[in-house]
Every structure is written in structure tokens, then in C-alpha cells.
Short mmCIF file of C-alpha atoms and ligand atoms in Angstrom, two decimals:
data_model
loop_
_atom_site.label_atom_id
_atom_site.label_comp_id
_atom_site.label_asym_id
_atom_site.label_seq_id
_atom_site.Cartn_x
_atom_site.Cartn_y
_atom_site.Cartn_z
CA MET A 1 -3.55 62.99 -17.98
CA ARG A 2 -0.91 63.34 -15.05
CA PRO A 3 -3.24 62.54 -11.89
CA ILE A 4 -4.30 58.93 -13.38
CA PRO A 5 -1.08 57.23 -13.23
CA TRP A 6 -0.85 58.67 -9.61
CA ILE A 7 -4.37 57.13 -8.86
CA LEU A 8 -3.50 54.35 -9.93
CA THR A 9 -0.35 53.99 -7.88
CA ILE A 10 -1.85 54.96 -4.94
CA ALA A 11 -4.91 52.32 -5.69
CA ALA A 12 -2.36 49.56 -6.84
CA LEU A 13 -0.53 50.62 -3.15
CA PHE A 14 -3.87 50.39 -1.33
CA SER A 15 -4.65 46.78 -3.16
CA VAL A 16 -1.66 45.69 -2.25
CA VAL A 17 -1.85 46.53 1.27
CA TRP A 18 -5.37 44.94 1.51
CA SER A 19 -4.34 41.83 0.07
CA ILE A 20 -1.64 41.16 2.69
CA GLU A 21 -3.96 41.64 5.11
CA LYS A 22 -6.48 39.72 3.57
CA GLY A 23 -3.90 37.41 3.27
CA THR A 24 -3.56 37.15 6.71
CA ASN A 25 -6.96 37.18 8.23
CA GLU A 26 -8.00 34.50 5.69
CA ASN A 27 -5.03 32.38 7.13
CA PRO A 28 -6.81 29.62 9.15
CA SER A 29 -3.97 29.83 11.79
CA VAL A 30 -4.85 32.86 13.24
CA ILE A 31 -7.56 32.57 15.59
CA PRO A 32 -9.06 36.04 16.72
CA THR A 33 -7.48 36.63 20.51
CA LYS A 34 -5.86 39.77 21.92
CA PRO A 35 -3.32 41.31 20.06
CA SER A 36 -1.14 40.83 22.86
CA GLN A 37 -1.31 36.84 23.16
CA PRO A 38 0.17 34.79 20.57
CA SER A 39 -2.65 32.98 18.35
CA LYS A 40 -2.06 28.97 18.44
CA TYR A 41 -3.18 27.31 15.94
CA TYR A 42 -4.45 23.46 16.12
CA ALA A 43 -5.21 21.17 13.83
CA ASN A 44 -5.69 17.50 12.85
CA ARG A 45 -3.94 15.71 10.14
CA ARG A 46 -3.94 12.26 8.42
CA GLU A 47 -0.85 11.23 6.39
CA VAL A 48 -0.36 8.03 4.76
CA PHE A 49 3.17 6.54 3.52
CA ASN A 50 4.27 3.43 1.66
CA ILE A 51 6.33 0.83 3.38
CA GLY A 52 9.72 1.19 2.97
CA THR A 53 10.32 4.92 1.76
CA ASN A 54 11.84 8.12 3.62
CA VAL A 55 9.02 10.00 4.96
CA ILE A 56 9.28 13.82 5.31
CA LEU A 57 6.94 15.23 8.24
CA MET A 58 6.58 19.02 8.46
CA CYS A 59 4.82 20.65 11.38
CA SER A 60 5.23 24.00 9.60
CA ASN A 61 6.14 25.73 6.50
CA LYS A 62 8.31 28.47 8.48
CA THR A 63 12.16 28.76 8.36
CA TRP A 64 14.23 28.49 11.08
CA ASN A 65 14.59 32.18 11.14
CA GLU A 66 10.84 32.58 12.02
CA ILE A 67 10.41 29.66 14.64
CA PHE A 68 11.72 29.86 18.19
CA TYR A 69 11.84 25.66 18.59
CA VAL A 70 10.17 22.31 16.88
CA THR A 71 9.11 19.72 19.16
CA TRP A 72 7.64 16.51 17.97
CA ASN A 73 5.60 14.15 20.70
CA ILE A 74 5.65 10.62 19.08
CA THR A 75 3.53 7.93 20.11
CA VAL A 76 4.06 4.67 18.00
CA ARG A 77 2.79 1.08 19.25
CA GLY A 78 2.06 2.31 22.85
CA HIS A 79 5.08 3.97 23.62
CA SER A 80 6.03 7.50 23.42
CA CYS A 81 9.13 9.71 22.43
CA ARG A 82 10.10 12.92 21.84
CA ILE A 83 12.14 14.83 19.37
CA SER A 84 12.66 18.61 19.66
CA SER A 85 15.31 21.62 19.02
CA SER A 86 15.42 25.13 18.94
CA ASN A 87 16.37 27.36 16.41
CA ASP A 88 19.85 28.14 17.62
CA GLY A 89 20.48 24.13 17.82
CA GLN A 90 21.40 24.27 21.77
CA LYS A 91 18.17 22.51 23.24
CA SER A 92 18.02 19.24 21.05
CA VAL A 93 16.51 16.49 22.36
CA ASN A 94 15.90 12.86 20.98
CA THR A 95 14.56 9.96 22.89
CA CYS A 96 13.49 8.27 19.87
CA LYS A 97 16.36 5.48 19.23
CA ASP A 98 14.72 4.36 15.92
CA GLY A 99 16.59 6.64 13.30
CA LYS A 100 13.98 9.54 13.41
CA SER A 101 15.46 12.81 13.18
CA LEU A 102 15.14 16.47 12.88
CA GLN A 103 16.70 17.85 9.29
CA ASN A 104 16.20 20.93 7.65
CA THR A 105 15.32 21.52 3.85
CA SER A 106 17.40 23.45 1.46
CA ARG A 107 15.21 26.67 2.84
CA VAL A 108 16.23 25.71 6.14
CA GLN A 109 12.83 24.81 7.23
CA PRO A 110 13.12 21.93 9.95
CA TYR A 111 11.36 18.45 9.19
CA LEU A 112 10.78 15.25 10.83
CA HIS A 113 12.61 12.40 8.59
CA ILE A 114 11.41 8.87 9.31
CA PRO A 115 13.74 6.48 7.25
CA ASN A 116 12.78 3.19 5.60
CA PHE A 117 9.11 3.72 6.90
CA SER A 118 7.38 0.68 8.16
CA ALA A 119 4.35 -0.55 10.54
CA ASP A 120 6.54 0.43 13.58
CA ASP A 121 6.04 4.08 12.68
CA VAL A 122 2.44 4.13 12.56
CA GLY A 123 1.01 6.18 15.04
CA LEU A 124 0.50 9.91 16.48
CA TYR A 125 2.71 12.52 15.51
CA MET A 126 2.27 15.65 17.69
CA CYS A 127 3.88 18.47 16.85
CA GLU A 128 4.36 22.25 17.98
CA SER A 129 6.01 25.07 16.01
CA PRO A 130 6.09 28.52 18.07
CA TYR A 131 7.16 31.64 16.30
CA ASN A 132 7.02 35.46 16.64
CA GLY A 133 3.25 35.93 17.76
CA GLY A 134 2.07 32.38 17.62
CA SER A 135 2.31 28.66 16.89
CA GLU A 136 1.53 25.65 14.81
CA ASN A 137 0.25 22.77 16.51
CA TYR A 138 -0.70 19.44 14.62
CA ASN A 139 -1.56 16.02 15.74
CA ILE A 140 -1.03 14.04 12.67
CA ASN A 141 -2.35 10.35 11.97
CA VAL A 142 0.26 8.71 10.61
CA SER A 143 -0.64 5.21 8.94
CA ILE A 144 1.20 2.95 6.17
CA THR A 145 -0.29 1.71 2.93
CA VAL A 146 -0.65 -1.83 2.90
CA ALA A 147 -1.68 -4.38 0.07
CA PRO A 148 -4.21 -6.74 1.20
CA LYS A 149 -4.37 -10.30 1.38
CA ILE A 150 -6.65 -11.77 -0.95
CA SER A 151 -8.93 -14.84 -1.35
CA ALA A 152 -12.25 -15.96 -3.23
CA TRP A 153 -14.42 -18.90 -2.92
CA LEU A 154 -17.82 -20.74 -3.30
CA GLU A 155 -20.23 -21.58 -0.31
CA GLY A 156 -23.82 -23.15 -0.47
CA ASN A 157 -25.56 -26.01 -2.02
CA ASP A 158 -27.21 -26.78 -5.46
CA SER A 159 -30.02 -24.61 -4.77
CA ASP A 160 -28.25 -21.70 -3.78
CA MET A 161 -24.58 -20.33 -3.87
CA VAL A 162 -22.71 -17.48 -2.73
CA ALA A 163 -19.24 -16.73 -4.42
CA PHE A 164 -17.32 -14.58 -2.02
CA CYS A 165 -14.16 -12.52 -2.71
CA ARG A 166 -12.55 -10.75 0.29
CA ALA A 167 -9.16 -8.32 0.54
CA GLU A 168 -8.41 -8.35 4.13
CA GLN A 169 -6.33 -6.01 6.09
CA GLY A 170 -5.57 -3.58 3.67
CA ASN A 171 -4.64 0.41 3.43
CA PRO A 172 -6.87 2.10 1.77
CA ALA A 173 -9.53 -0.34 1.46
CA ALA A 174 -9.11 -2.47 -2.02
CA ASN A 175 -11.63 -2.42 -4.97
CA ILE A 176 -13.76 -5.37 -5.93
CA SER A 177 -15.71 -5.91 -8.72
CA TRP A 178 -16.40 -9.28 -10.65
CA SER A 179 -16.47 -10.20 -14.40
CA PRO A 180 -18.51 -10.88 -16.02
CA ALA A 181 -19.75 -7.42 -14.53
CA VAL A 182 -22.91 -7.94 -12.10
CA ASN A 183 -24.60 -6.05 -9.49
CA THR A 184 -22.93 -6.69 -5.99
CA SER A 185 -22.80 -5.38 -2.49
CA VAL A 186 -19.70 -4.57 -1.25
CA GLU A 187 -18.90 -4.74 2.25
CA ILE A 188 -16.15 -2.21 3.94
CA THR A 189 -15.22 -2.74 7.54
CA GLN A 190 -12.32 -1.23 9.36
CA GLU A 191 -10.38 -3.38 11.72
CA SER A 192 -9.20 -2.18 14.83
CA ASP A 193 -5.87 -1.86 13.84
CA GLY A 194 -7.34 0.55 11.40
CA PHE A 195 -6.69 -1.61 8.22
CA PHE A 196 -9.73 -2.18 6.06
CA THR A 197 -11.52 -5.42 5.07
CA VAL A 198 -13.42 -5.48 1.86
CA GLU A 199 -15.71 -8.63 1.08
CA SER A 200 -18.24 -8.62 -1.96
CA ARG A 201 -20.87 -11.69 -2.30
CA LEU A 202 -22.87 -12.43 -4.97
CA SER A 203 -25.57 -14.92 -4.85
CA GLU A 204 -27.03 -16.46 -7.95
CA GLU A 205 -28.62 -19.90 -8.89
CA GLU A 206 -25.88 -20.50 -11.13
CA PHE A 207 -22.51 -18.59 -11.67
CA PRO A 208 -20.88 -17.91 -15.43
CA GLU A 209 -18.35 -20.34 -16.03
CA ASN A 210 -15.42 -18.35 -15.77
CA LEU A 211 -16.61 -16.19 -13.05
CA THR A 212 -13.80 -13.93 -11.77
CA CYS A 213 -13.21 -11.41 -9.07
CA ILE A 214 -10.95 -8.42 -9.68
CA ILE A 215 -9.26 -6.87 -7.32
CA SER A 216 -7.43 -3.38 -7.23
CA HIS A 217 -4.94 -1.61 -4.70
CA GLN A 218 -3.23 1.51 -5.08
CA LEU A 219 -0.09 -0.40 -4.21
CA TRP A 220 -0.57 -2.74 -7.38
CA SER A 221 0.23 -1.88 -10.75
CA GLN A 222 -1.91 -4.19 -12.32
CA ASP A 223 -5.52 -5.75 -10.83
CA LYS A 224 -5.23 -9.15 -9.54
CA THR A 225 -7.95 -11.39 -10.57
CA LEU A 226 -9.16 -14.60 -8.60
CA VAL A 227 -11.65 -17.40 -9.72
CA PRO A 228 -13.68 -18.24 -6.89
CA ASP A 229 -13.69 -22.27 -6.00
CA TRP A 230 -15.04 -24.34 -3.60
CA ASN A 231 -12.68 -24.38 -0.31
CA LYS A 232 -10.42 -27.49 0.05
CA THR A 233 -11.98 -27.74 3.84
CA LYS A 234 -15.35 -27.31 2.34
CA THR A 235 -15.02 -30.50 -0.08
CA VAL A 236 -13.23 -32.32 2.95
CA ALA A 237 -16.20 -31.74 5.05
CA LYS A 238 -18.61 -32.93 2.64
CA ALA A 239 -16.64 -36.36 2.29
CA HIS A 240 -17.03 -36.52 6.14
CA LEU A 241 -20.84 -35.67 5.71
CA ALA A 242 -20.94 -38.35 2.68
CA LEU A 243 -19.15 -40.52 5.47
CA ALA A 244 -21.97 -39.86 8.07
CA TYR A 245 -24.73 -40.72 5.72
CA THR A 246 -23.36 -43.95 4.58
CA GLY A 247 -22.99 -44.85 8.55
CA VAL A 248 -26.49 -43.71 9.46
CA VAL A 249 -27.83 -45.48 6.34
CA GLY A 250 -25.89 -48.49 7.42
CA VAL A 251 -27.43 -48.61 10.73
CA VAL A 252 -30.63 -48.33 9.65
CA LEU A 253 -30.56 -50.82 7.03
CA VAL A 254 -29.27 -53.68 9.71
CA ILE A 255 -32.31 -52.34 12.12
CA LEU A 256 -34.61 -52.80 9.12
CA ALA A 257 -33.16 -56.48 8.19
CA GLY A 258 -33.46 -57.88 12.15
CA PHE A 259 -37.10 -56.26 12.14
CA LEU A 260 -37.80 -58.04 8.82
CA TYR A 261 -36.37 -61.35 10.05
CA PHE A 262 -38.20 -60.79 13.24
CA VAL A 263 -41.15 -60.45 11.37
CA LEU A 264 -40.94 -63.27 8.86
CA LYS A 265 -39.81 -65.63 11.24
CA LYS A 266 -42.47 -65.28 13.82
CA PRO A 267 -45.56 -63.78 12.17
CA THR A 268 -47.64 -65.46 14.85
CA LEU A 269 -46.46 -63.13 17.50
CA LEU A 270 -47.38 -60.05 15.95
CA PRO A 271 -50.52 -59.54 18.17
CA LEU A 272 -48.43 -59.79 21.48
CA CYS A 273 -45.81 -57.13 19.67
CA GLN A 274 -48.99 -54.77 19.62
CA GLN A 275 -49.72 -55.43 23.07
CA THR A 276 -46.27 -54.58 24.22
CA ASP A 277 -47.00 -51.37 23.11
CA THR A 278 -48.10 -50.18 26.45
CA SER A 279 -45.15 -51.13 28.58
CA ARG A 280 -42.57 -49.56 25.86
CA SER A 281 -41.67 -47.20 28.05
CA LYS A 282 -40.20 -49.71 30.38
CA PRO A 283 -36.64 -51.02 30.35
CA PRO A 284 -35.99 -53.97 28.24
CA VAL A 285 -38.49 -57.03 29.01
CA THR A 286 -35.48 -59.34 30.39
CA ASP A 287 -36.75 -58.79 33.92
CA GLU A 288 -40.23 -58.96 33.13
CA VAL A 289 -40.11 -62.62 32.81
CA GLU A 290 -42.03 -63.26 36.10
CA GLU A 291 -44.92 -60.90 35.21
CA VAL A 292 -47.52 -63.23 32.71
CA GLU A 293 -47.19 -66.40 31.84
CA PRO A 294 -47.67 -66.01 27.96
CA TYR A 295 -44.94 -63.78 27.72
CA ALA A 296 -42.22 -66.08 28.44
CA SER A 297 -41.74 -67.49 25.45
CA TYR A 298 -41.97 -64.12 23.72
CA VAL A 299 -38.68 -62.83 25.99
CA GLN A 300 -36.93 -65.96 25.29
CA ARG A 301 -36.95 -65.63 21.65
CA VAL A 302 -36.34 -62.23 21.48
CA ASN A 303 -33.18 -62.93 23.53
CA SER A 304 -32.23 -65.56 21.24
CA ILE A 305 -32.52 -62.99 18.53
CA TYR A 306 -29.96 -60.87 20.40
CA ASN A 307 -27.55 -63.68 21.38
C1 LIG B 1 2.81 24.75 3.35
O1 LIG B 1 2.67 25.16 1.89
C2 LIG B 1 2.36 24.81 1.26
C3 LIG B 1 2.08 25.40 -0.44
O2 LIG B 1 2.62 26.96 -0.07
C4 LIG B 1 0.96 24.45 1.50
O3 LIG B 1 0.12 24.07 0.83
C5 LIG B 1 0.79 23.76 2.91
O4 LIG B 1 -0.41 23.56 3.24
C6 LIG B 1 1.64 24.52 3.72
N1 LIG B 1 1.80 23.47 4.85
C7 LIG B 1 1.46 24.13 6.28
C8 LIG B 1 1.71 22.86 7.12
O5 LIG B 1 1.46 25.04 6.47
C1 LIG B 2 19.11 23.06 10.82
O1 LIG B 2 19.33 24.72 10.92
C2 LIG B 2 19.25 25.42 12.27
C3 LIG B 2 19.41 26.58 11.87
O2 LIG B 2 20.35 26.96 11.03
C4 LIG B 2 20.69 24.45 13.03
O3 LIG B 2 20.62 25.09 14.28
C5 LIG B 2 20.33 23.26 12.88
O4 LIG B 2 21.76 22.52 13.39
C6 LIG B 2 20.22 22.57 11.71
N1 LIG B 2 19.94 21.02 11.95
C7 LIG B 2 20.61 20.33 10.80
C8 LIG B 2 20.48 18.64 10.96
O5 LIG B 2 21.47 20.34 9.70
C1 LIG B 3 14.07 -1.08 5.73
O1 LIG B 3 13.42 -2.29 6.48
C2 LIG B 3 13.29 -3.62 6.31
C3 LIG B 3 12.70 -4.41 7.27
O2 LIG B 3 12.52 -3.37 8.14
C4 LIG B 3 14.81 -4.05 5.97
O3 LIG B 3 14.50 -5.25 5.59
C5 LIG B 3 15.49 -3.24 4.96
O4 LIG B 3 17.03 -3.73 4.75
C6 LIG B 3 15.54 -1.84 5.29
N1 LIG B 3 16.05 -0.62 4.14
C7 LIG B 3 17.08 0.14 4.09
C8 LIG B 3 17.27 0.70 3.28
O5 LIG B 3 17.27 0.03 5.27
C1 LIG B 4 -6.21 7.32 13.19
O1 LIG B 4 -6.94 7.42 12.56
C2 LIG B 4 -7.93 6.48 12.48
C3 LIG B 4 -9.07 6.64 11.21
O2 LIG B 4 -9.57 7.37 11.37
C4 LIG B 4 -8.32 6.13 14.08
O3 LIG B 4 -9.19 5.12 13.78
C5 LIG B 4 -6.99 5.82 14.62
O4 LIG B 4 -7.67 5.64 16.00
C6 LIG B 4 -6.36 7.29 14.51
N1 LIG B 4 -5.03 7.03 15.52
C7 LIG B 4 -4.77 7.90 16.45
C8 LIG B 4 -3.68 7.37 17.07
O5 LIG B 4 -5.42 8.75 16.62
C1 LIG B 5 5.19 17.01 24.42
O1 LIG B 5 5.05 16.47 25.88
C2 LIG B 5 5.63 17.45 26.52
C3 LIG B 5 6.15 16.84 28.14
O2 LIG B 5 4.89 15.54 28.27
C4 LIG B 5 4.79 18.80 26.62
O3 LIG B 5 5.43 19.36 27.80
C5 LIG B 5 4.69 19.32 25.40
O4 LIG B 5 3.77 20.16 25.62
C6 LIG B 5 4.26 18.08 24.46
N1 LIG B 5 4.09 19.11 23.28
C7 LIG B 5 3.19 18.46 22.01
C8 LIG B 5 3.53 19.36 20.74
O5 LIG B 5 2.56 17.53 21.97
C1 LIG B 6 -29.01 -24.47 0.78
O1 LIG B 6 -29.92 -24.21 -0.11
C2 LIG B 6 -31.27 -23.74 0.55
C3 LIG B 6 -32.23 -22.97 -0.15
O2 LIG B 6 -31.87 -21.97 -0.83
C4 LIG B 6 -30.79 -22.83 1.83
O3 LIG B 6 -32.09 -22.43 2.72
C5 LIG B 6 -29.93 -23.10 2.62
O4 LIG B 6 -29.61 -22.33 3.79
C6 LIG B 6 -28.98 -24.01 2.22
N1 LIG B 6 -27.87 -24.85 2.95
C7 LIG B 6 -26.70 -24.54 3.03
C8 LIG B 6 -26.08 -25.40 4.10
O5 LIG B 6 -26.18 -23.55 2.46
C1 LIG B 7 -15.99 -16.47 -20.95
O1 LIG B 7 -15.29 -17.63 -21.74
C2 LIG B 7 -15.84 -17.40 -23.00
C3 LIG B 7 -15.12 -18.65 -23.62
O2 LIG B 7 -14.87 -20.03 -22.31
C4 LIG B 7 -15.40 -16.50 -23.75
O3 LIG B 7 -15.81 -16.51 -24.82
C5 LIG B 7 -16.16 -14.98 -23.05
O4 LIG B 7 -15.44 -14.07 -23.43
C6 LIG B 7 -15.46 -15.21 -21.35
N1 LIG B 7 -16.08 -13.99 -20.45
C7 LIG B 7 -15.30 -13.45 -20.01
C8 LIG B 7 -16.10 -12.19 -19.23
O5 LIG B 7 -14.22 -13.29 -19.76
C1 LIG B 8 -28.11 -2.51 -11.11
O1 LIG B 8 -27.82 -1.66 -10.24
C2 LIG B 8 -28.34 -0.49 -10.84
C3 LIG B 8 -27.92 0.69 -10.02
O2 LIG B 8 -27.84 0.35 -8.94
C4 LIG B 8 -29.91 -1.09 -11.12
O3 LIG B 8 -30.55 0.27 -11.65
C5 LIG B 8 -30.37 -2.18 -12.01
O4 LIG B 8 -31.53 -2.10 -11.94
C6 LIG B 8 -29.56 -3.19 -11.47
N1 LIG B 8 -29.47 -4.48 -12.41
C7 LIG B 8 -30.31 -5.76 -11.63
C8 LIG B 8 -29.85 -6.48 -12.72
O5 LIG B 8 -30.17 -5.88 -10.62
C1 LIG B 9 -11.76 2.46 -6.39
O1 LIG B 9 -12.80 2.63 -6.93
C2 LIG B 9 -13.03 4.21 -6.94
C3 LIG B 9 -14.30 4.75 -7.35
O2 LIG B 9 -14.76 3.59 -8.16
C4 LIG B 9 -11.97 5.05 -7.82
O3 LIG B 9 -12.28 6.51 -7.23
C5 LIG B 9 -10.76 4.41 -7.09
O4 LIG B 9 -9.86 5.18 -7.73
C6 LIG B 9 -10.48 3.12 -7.35
N1 LIG B 9 -9.29 2.62 -6.24
C7 LIG B 9 -8.34 2.11 -6.62
C8 LIG B 9 -7.08 1.35 -5.95
O5 LIG B 9 -8.70 1.42 -8.21
C1 LIG B 10 -13.19 -20.25 2.84
O1 LIG B 10 -11.88 -19.95 2.52
C2 LIG B 10 -11.96 -18.63 3.23
C3 LIG B 10 -10.10 -18.26 3.05
O2 LIG B 10 -9.53 -18.71 2.00
C4 LIG B 10 -12.25 -18.76 4.41
O3 LIG B 10 -12.42 -16.87 4.95
C5 LIG B 10 -13.95 -19.24 4.52
O4 LIG B 10 -14.47 -18.81 6.18
C6 LIG B 10 -13.81 -20.26 3.85
N1 LIG B 10 -15.38 -20.74 3.90
C7 LIG B 10 -15.44 -22.10 4.26
C8 LIG B 10 -17.30 -22.44 4.55
O5 LIG B 10 -14.91 -22.80 4.62
#
């Protein structure tokens, strides 16, 4: 019975050693290189923070005991600055004059502190933290959670109506649905500034009376509902259009009245009218008085109408 515990102990020892080795081998930060060269681990990350929060960005989980220094190269809104410190605290640099700073966790791990996070802090954060035998490097794409601007409206005419619901310039993208539930297509576009605009269109011949658009976003504790309605500008435009129509109709009526007056008053001149059709492309008849004798009376009469 004695040898078995021994064997177990040895087996346990081996498994511990193996798991340690396995652990380091599995670690993606170790890129197989010559043992003499330090291994560098590069990765891109994406982090999203809420406006007004105090942000903690870590480059590595290692403590100051293990790492030599930490450098952050920060590019926000087109300009860059740099924050770095060595483990003895001797070489400290901070060219970002906006409140960002290096601080220590209770376990004495360095982290970058961004107080009162705002859109001005959105950008690219590149960090490097070298340690004995390697270094960790991250490009961290930092963005902000923003609630979208929302709107809903109707477009179209009697035969074909489209309801729109839109959540503009949000991050992340908002969710849009309709009530009563209908099959809709949702189109998501990402703007150049990284924010998302979501639009849903609903095309129906007739909408239910209480059609509402429901928009949800992670910054809102409750969904927002909107009832699509005709745009104010749209109704104004319609009024203008109506005005234009009445104008056109009025002009047509005046012309018709004039024509009728002429026709009814001088029915004998109709044949002459038809003849003049051949010279229709010519300018008004006033200058043609000399041409042919029978036209003279016609021309005079026409003039009398217009005077
Ligand atoms: C830090 O440690 C946590 C948990 O141990 C892990 O999930 C995380 O990925 C680590 N971060 C870095 C930068 O290594
Ligand atoms: C963080 O810890 C390091 C190492 O102990 C020290 O040199 C540095 O001054 C500390 N930084 C802050 C902001 O406390
Ligand atoms: C955070 O920033 C906003 C605007 O940038 C400011 O109005 C607010 O007072 C700041 N809050 C704190 C706690 O500094
Ligand atoms: C951050 O990520 C977004 C979306 O992936 C991308 O459009 C943007 O260019 C990135 N910004 C930087 C500075 O890399
Ligand atoms: C930061 O910028 C400096 C100077 O431009 C450069 O030497 C260093 O490698 C950069 N570090 C990182 C982590 O990008
Ligand atoms: C009005 O409806 C017709 C028929 O569906 C459609 O072809 C036309 O584009 C619509 N006009 C406007 C201004 O929406
Ligand atoms: C629509 O309104 C009617 C009454 O006006 C109501 O009975 C019905 O539940 C409403 N539907 C939805 C989806 O809200
Ligand atoms: C709604 O969408 C589902 C799945 O996309 C489809 O099976 C169903 O036929 C659609 N209903 C209507 C009324 O278009
Ligand atoms: C949006 O919808 C997706 C899928 O339906 C869901 O996983 C996600 O949590 C929703 N987001 C919000 C902010 O409601
Ligand atoms: C209606 O209003 C929305 C925003 O309120 C706007 O995006 C859209 O272009 C408007 N549509 C028309 C036809 O004026």
C-alpha cells in the first residue's frame, strides 16, 4: 500500500508542472521566438464607455514588480499625447493636459485613468508594457455610448404611404420595432464618426390607427415610443402645392373664358382662324397687317380683344 501515495504524489507533481507549462503555452501572448529574444504580444481591442464615467484602462494585468515601464500614446480628436512611467517612478511623462493620468490599483498594477469620460476622449489608445522576457502591446479603440436622436414620420400619397422611424447618431446602434408588430426591414448605417443611424421603413396601403415605433437603447431604462405623423414641412409643402394648383386652374379658366368670348362673339371668323394655323409658328400677327387684305379686319379685331 505504501508505493501508491508516492506514485500519486509524483503524478500530482508532474501534472502541476505540466499545467504550468501548458498555461504559459496556451497564453496567446507568447509568440514562438528564439528564447533569447523577448516575446512581444500585440492585439487590438475595442472598448465602449458611458459619458461622464471614470474610466480605467489597463494595458496589462501584471504588477509594477514585474513590468519595467508603461507607455500610453493617445490620439484623440486628431492630436496626440503621451503618458508613461517607469516602475521606479523616475521617468514619468504626461503631455496630456486633460486630466488623464497613470494610477495604481490596490494590487499595484498601473492603469490609465480617464476622469469624466466625454466625446473628447474618444480615439485610439496605444499602450506598451514591457516585462522581463516580453512585452504587451495593445491598440485600444475607445468609443463612447451615445443615445440616438429619434424621429418618426409619414411620407407618400393616398395610394402609397411609407412610415419612417429613425434613430440617428447613436452608439451602439439602437433597436427599432413597430407596434402592432409587423415585418419590417431595418437599415443600419455607420457614419464616418463611428456612430450608427438606424432606420426602419414600413410600407402599407393603410396603417393601423395606433401604429407606434418603439426604440430601445442601452442607455435608456425604458423603451421610447413615437407615433409617426406627417411632417410639418410636408403639410406646408402641400399647402404650397394646393396654391400652385389653384393658380394654374385660374389661368386656364381665364384663357378658356377669353377663347370662348372670342369664339361666341365672332363665329364667322372661325374659318380664318383655321387658316392662320399654317403660320402659327410666326410671331403675333400685328406685323403682318400688310401681307394679305382679308387679314386686316381679323388682326384689328384680335387687337381690340387684347386692348
Ligand atoms: C486580466 O485578467 C483577467 C482575469 O484574470 C482577464 O480576463 C483579462 O483578459 C486580463 N487582461 C489582460 C490585459 O491581460
Ligand atoms: C504606483 O506604484 C509605483 C511602484 O510602486 C510607484 O513608483 C508610483 O509612484 C505609483 N504611482 C502612483 C500614482 O501612486
Ligand atoms: C464632466 O464633464 C461635464 C462636461 O464636460 C461637466 O459639465 C461636468 O461638470 C463634469 N463632471 C465632473 C464631475 O467633473
Ligand atoms: C475604431 O473602430 C471603428 C469601428 O470598428 C473604426 O471605424 C475606427 O476607424 C476605429 N478608430 C481608430 C482610431 O482605429
Ligand atoms: C509611442 O510614441 C513613441 C514616440 O513617438 C514611440 O517611440 C513609442 O514606440 C510609441 N509607443 C507605443 C506603445 O505606441
Ligand atoms: C404616389 O403613389 C404612386 C403609386 O404607388 C407612386 O408611384 C408615387 O411615387 C407616389 N407619389 C409620391 C409623391 O409619393
Ligand atoms: C390600438 O388601439 C385600440 C383602441 O383604440 C386598442 O384596443 C388596441 O389594443 C391598440 N393596439 C395596440 C397595439 O396598442
Ligand atoms: C414575416 O417574416 C417571416 C420571417 O422573416 C416570414 O416567415 C413571414 O412570412 C413574414 N410575414 C409577412 C406577413 O410578410
Ligand atoms: C436589440 O436587439 C437584439 C436582438 O433582438 C438584442 O440582443 C439586444 O439586446 C437589443 N438591444 C437593446 C439595446 O435592446
Ligand atoms: C420628415 O422629418 C424627418 C426628421 O424629422 C426628416 O428626416 C425627413 O426628411 C422629413 N421628410 C420630409 C418628406 O420632409
